[in-house]
PDB file of C-alpha atoms in Angstrom:
ATOM      1  CA  UNK A   1      -0.395  -2.033  15.022  1.00 91.00           C
ATOM      2  CA  UNK A   2      -2.377   1.071  13.722  1.00 95.00           C
ATOM      3  CA  UNK A   3      -1.790   2.303  10.285  1.00 97.00           C
ATOM      4  CA  UNK A   4      -2.272   6.015   8.857  1.00 96.00           C
ATOM      5  CA  UNK A   5      -1.949   6.525   5.100  1.00 95.00           C
ATOM      6  CA  UNK A   6      -1.186   9.970   3.414  1.00 95.00           C
ATOM      7  CA  UNK A   7      -0.261  11.334   0.098  1.00 97.00           C
ATOM      8  CA  UNK A   8      -3.381  10.640  -1.935  1.00 96.00           C
ATOM      9  CA  UNK A   9      -4.895  13.483  -4.255  1.00 97.00           C
ATOM     10  CA  UNK A  10      -5.848  14.372  -7.762  1.00 98.00           C
ATOM     11  CA  UNK A  11      -3.218  14.062 -10.406  1.00 98.00           C
ATOM     12  CA  UNK A  12      -3.187  14.235 -14.278  1.00 98.00           C
ATOM     13  CA  UNK A  13      -2.602  11.108 -16.278  1.00 98.00           C
ATOM     14  CA  UNK A  14       1.072  10.352 -16.561  1.00 98.00           C
ATOM     15  CA  UNK A  15       1.742  12.097 -13.258  1.00 98.00           C
ATOM     16  CA  UNK A  16       3.195  10.753 -10.055  1.00 98.00           C
ATOM     17  CA  UNK A  17       2.262  10.440  -6.539  1.00 98.00           C
ATOM     18  CA  UNK A  18       3.779   8.974  -3.610  1.00 98.00           C
ATOM     19  CA  UNK A  19       1.809   7.442  -0.791  1.00 98.00           C
ATOM     20  CA  UNK A  20       3.065   6.907   2.625  1.00 98.00           C
ATOM     21  CA  UNK A  21       1.722   4.641   5.474  1.00 98.00           C
ATOM     22  CA  UNK A  22       2.998   4.945   9.069  1.00 97.00           C
ATOM     23  CA  UNK A  23       2.617   2.500  11.778  1.00 96.00           C
ATOM     24  CA  UNK A  24       2.176   3.019  15.542  1.00 96.00           C
ATOM     25  CA  UNK A  25       4.895   0.646  16.398  1.00 92.00           C
ATOM     26  CA  UNK A  26       7.823  -1.269  14.882  1.00 93.00           C
ATOM     27  CA  UNK A  27       7.396  -2.792  11.491  1.00 93.00           C
ATOM     28  CA  UNK A  28      10.820  -4.797  11.529  1.00 93.00           C
ATOM     29  CA  UNK A  29       9.062  -8.364  11.303  1.00 91.00           C
ATOM     30  CA  UNK A  30       5.848  -7.347   9.539  1.00 94.00           C
ATOM     31  CA  UNK A  31       4.656  -8.001   6.075  1.00 95.00           C
ATOM     32  CA  UNK A  32       3.254  -4.826   4.485  1.00 97.00           C
ATOM     33  CA  UNK A  33       0.996  -4.375   1.611  1.00 98.00           C
ATOM     34  CA  UNK A  34      -1.010  -1.806  -0.575  1.00 98.00           C
ATOM     35  CA  UNK A  35      -4.384  -2.664  -1.819  1.00 98.00           C
ATOM     36  CA  UNK A  36      -6.728  -0.530  -3.580  1.00 98.00           C
ATOM     37  CA  UNK A  37     -10.566  -0.466  -4.264  1.00 98.00           C
ATOM     38  CA  UNK A  38     -11.681   1.267  -7.504  1.00 97.00           C
ATOM     39  CA  UNK A  39     -15.157   2.654  -7.586  1.00 94.00           C
ATOM     40  CA  UNK A  40     -17.805  -0.130  -7.776  1.00 95.00           C
ATOM     41  CA  UNK A  41     -15.053  -2.819  -7.721  1.00 97.00           C
ATOM     42  CA  UNK A  42     -13.573  -5.258  -5.220  1.00 97.00           C
ATOM     43  CA  UNK A  43     -10.454  -4.525  -3.150  1.00 97.00           C
ATOM     44  CA  UNK A  44      -7.389  -5.779  -4.818  1.00 98.00           C
ATOM     45  CA  UNK A  45      -3.734  -6.284  -3.959  1.00 98.00           C
ATOM     46  CA  UNK A  46      -1.257  -3.659  -5.680  1.00 98.00           C
ATOM     47  CA  UNK A  47       1.957  -4.452  -4.040  1.00 98.00           C
ATOM     48  CA  UNK A  48       3.535  -6.109  -1.226  1.00 98.00           C
ATOM     49  CA  UNK A  49       6.909  -5.997   0.757  1.00 98.00           C
ATOM     50  CA  UNK A  50       7.863  -8.701   3.095  1.00 96.00           C
ATOM     51  CA  UNK A  51       9.859  -8.194   6.400  1.00 94.00           C
ATOM     52  CA  UNK A  52      13.031  -9.644   4.460  1.00 95.00           C
ATOM     53  CA  UNK A  53      12.525  -6.886   1.652  1.00 95.00           C
ATOM     54  CA  UNK A  54      11.253  -9.112  -1.209  1.00 98.00           C
ATOM     55  CA  UNK A  55       8.557  -7.563  -3.197  1.00 98.00           C
ATOM     56  CA  UNK A  56       5.516  -8.451  -5.501  1.00 98.00           C
ATOM     57  CA  UNK A  57       3.490  -6.516  -7.601  1.00 98.00           C
ATOM     58  CA  UNK A  58       0.055  -6.777  -9.436  1.00 98.00           C
ATOM     59  CA  UNK A  59       0.598  -7.182 -13.306  1.00 98.00           C
ATOM     60  CA  UNK A  60      -1.315  -4.010 -13.801  1.00 97.00           C
ATOM     61  CA  UNK A  61       1.276  -1.815 -11.943  1.00 98.00           C
ATOM     62  CA  UNK A  62       4.359  -3.652 -12.295  1.00 98.00           C
ATOM     63  CA  UNK A  63       7.106  -1.443 -13.867  1.00 98.00           C
ATOM     64  CA  UNK A  64       5.025   1.829 -12.733  1.00 98.00           C
ATOM     65  CA  UNK A  65       4.844   1.429  -9.032  1.00 98.00           C
ATOM     66  CA  UNK A  66       7.380   0.792  -6.449  1.00 98.00           C
ATOM     67  CA  UNK A  67       6.803  -0.401  -2.921  1.00 98.00           C
ATOM     68  CA  UNK A  68       9.524   0.366  -0.335  1.00 98.00           C
ATOM     69  CA  UNK A  69       9.873   0.400   3.540  1.00 97.00           C
ATOM     70  CA  UNK A  70      11.944   2.379   6.241  1.00 97.00           C
ATOM     71  CA  UNK A  71      11.793   0.349   9.232  1.00 96.00           C
ATOM     72  CA  UNK A  72      13.571   3.039  11.144  1.00 97.00           C
ATOM     73  CA  UNK A  73      10.533   5.440  10.477  1.00 97.00           C
ATOM     74  CA  UNK A  74       8.097   2.449  10.723  1.00 97.00           C
ATOM     75  CA  UNK A  75       6.789   3.569   7.262  1.00 98.00           C
ATOM     76  CA  UNK A  76       5.965   1.842   3.963  1.00 98.00           C
ATOM     77  CA  UNK A  77       5.665   3.719   0.641  1.00 98.00           C
ATOM     78  CA  UNK A  78       4.184   3.432  -2.659  1.00 98.00           C
ATOM     79  CA  UNK A  79       5.777   5.330  -5.328  1.00 98.00           C
ATOM     80  CA  UNK A  80       3.198   5.590  -8.334  1.00 98.00           C
ATOM     81  CA  UNK A  81       4.551   6.739 -11.584  1.00 98.00           C
ATOM     82  CA  UNK A  82       2.886   7.016 -15.198  1.00 98.00           C
ATOM     83  CA  UNK A  83      -0.433   7.126 -13.571  1.00 98.00           C
ATOM     84  CA  UNK A  84      -3.513   6.268 -15.574  1.00 98.00           C
ATOM     85  CA  UNK A  85      -7.203   6.827 -14.987  1.00 97.00           C
ATOM     86  CA  UNK A  86      -7.678   3.097 -14.117  1.00 97.00           C
ATOM     87  CA  UNK A  87      -5.385   3.723 -11.073  1.00 98.00           C
ATOM     88  CA  UNK A  88      -8.290   5.856  -9.502  1.00 98.00           C
ATOM     89  CA  UNK A  89      -9.227   4.032  -6.352  1.00 98.00           C
ATOM     90  CA  UNK A  90      -9.022   4.271  -2.615  1.00 98.00           C
ATOM     91  CA  UNK A  91      -5.571   2.761  -1.590  1.00 98.00           C
ATOM     92  CA  UNK A  92      -5.167   1.041   1.661  1.00 98.00           C
ATOM     93  CA  UNK A  93      -2.358   0.002   3.637  1.00 98.00           C
ATOM     94  CA  UNK A  94      -2.311  -3.477   5.164  1.00 96.00           C
ATOM     95  CA  UNK A  95       0.030  -5.192   7.811  1.00 96.00           C
ATOM     96  CA  UNK A  96       0.164  -8.901   8.528  1.00 92.00           C
ATOM     97  CA  UNK A  97       2.161 -10.099  11.461  1.00 90.00           C
ATOM     98  CA  UNK A  98       2.237 -12.798  14.113  1.00 89.00           C
ATOM     99  CA  UNK A  99       2.442 -12.457  17.817  1.00 88.00           C
ATOM    100  CA  UNK A 100       2.459 -15.666  20.149  1.00 93.00           C
ATOM    101  CA  UNK A 101       1.600 -17.671  16.936  1.00 93.00           C
ATOM    102  CA  UNK A 102      -1.521 -15.624  16.358  1.00 95.00           C
ATOM    103  CA  UNK A 103      -1.860 -13.988  13.089  1.00 94.00           C
ATOM    104  CA  UNK A 104      -2.983 -10.344  12.935  1.00 93.00           C
ATOM    105  CA  UNK A 105      -4.062  -8.067  10.168  1.00 95.00           C
ATOM    106  CA  UNK A 106      -4.367  -4.494  10.382  1.00 96.00           C
ATOM    107  CA  UNK A 107      -5.965  -1.911   7.744  1.00 97.00           C
ATOM    108  CA  UNK A 108      -5.397   1.849   7.477  1.00 97.00           C
ATOM    109  CA  UNK A 109      -8.419   4.149   6.779  1.00 96.00           C
ATOM    110  CA  UNK A 110      -7.766   4.547   3.086  1.00 97.00           C
ATOM    111  CA  UNK A 111      -6.312   7.548   0.891  1.00 97.00           C
ATOM    112  CA  UNK A 112      -8.112   8.570  -2.270  1.00 98.00           C
ATOM    113  CA  UNK A 113      -6.024   8.724  -5.478  1.00 98.00           C
ATOM    114  CA  UNK A 114      -7.867  10.250  -8.436  1.00 98.00           C
ATOM    115  CA  UNK A 115      -6.209  10.247 -11.943  1.00 98.00           C
ATOM    116  CA  UNK A 116      -8.056  12.707 -14.348  1.00 95.00           C
ATOM    117  CA  UNK A 117      -7.577  15.630 -16.657  1.00 92.00           C
TER     118      UNK A 117
END
């Protein structure tokens, strides 16, 4: 599947943003994740949601970010609240799925989130 992110932008500390990632096909059986890459740092897992609906979060965002999915819209969301400057990064959507026992990984193009006054 191909993934397209949207919703990034510039926001003040304490503000909120909602990122969206829409897939080109059905996401019913796909595990979906949000990663981010801060300037000069490695890419890191932010949150994940399995096909079953179970979720996991990085310690740094737990309680502030919420990942959710709408299978009917083939879309996964990342609601980000109480943003801090350390959340500044390029955010990437990631899909992991299996087809004929072969594991596939897809990435979106990324969307910039900047938290600053």
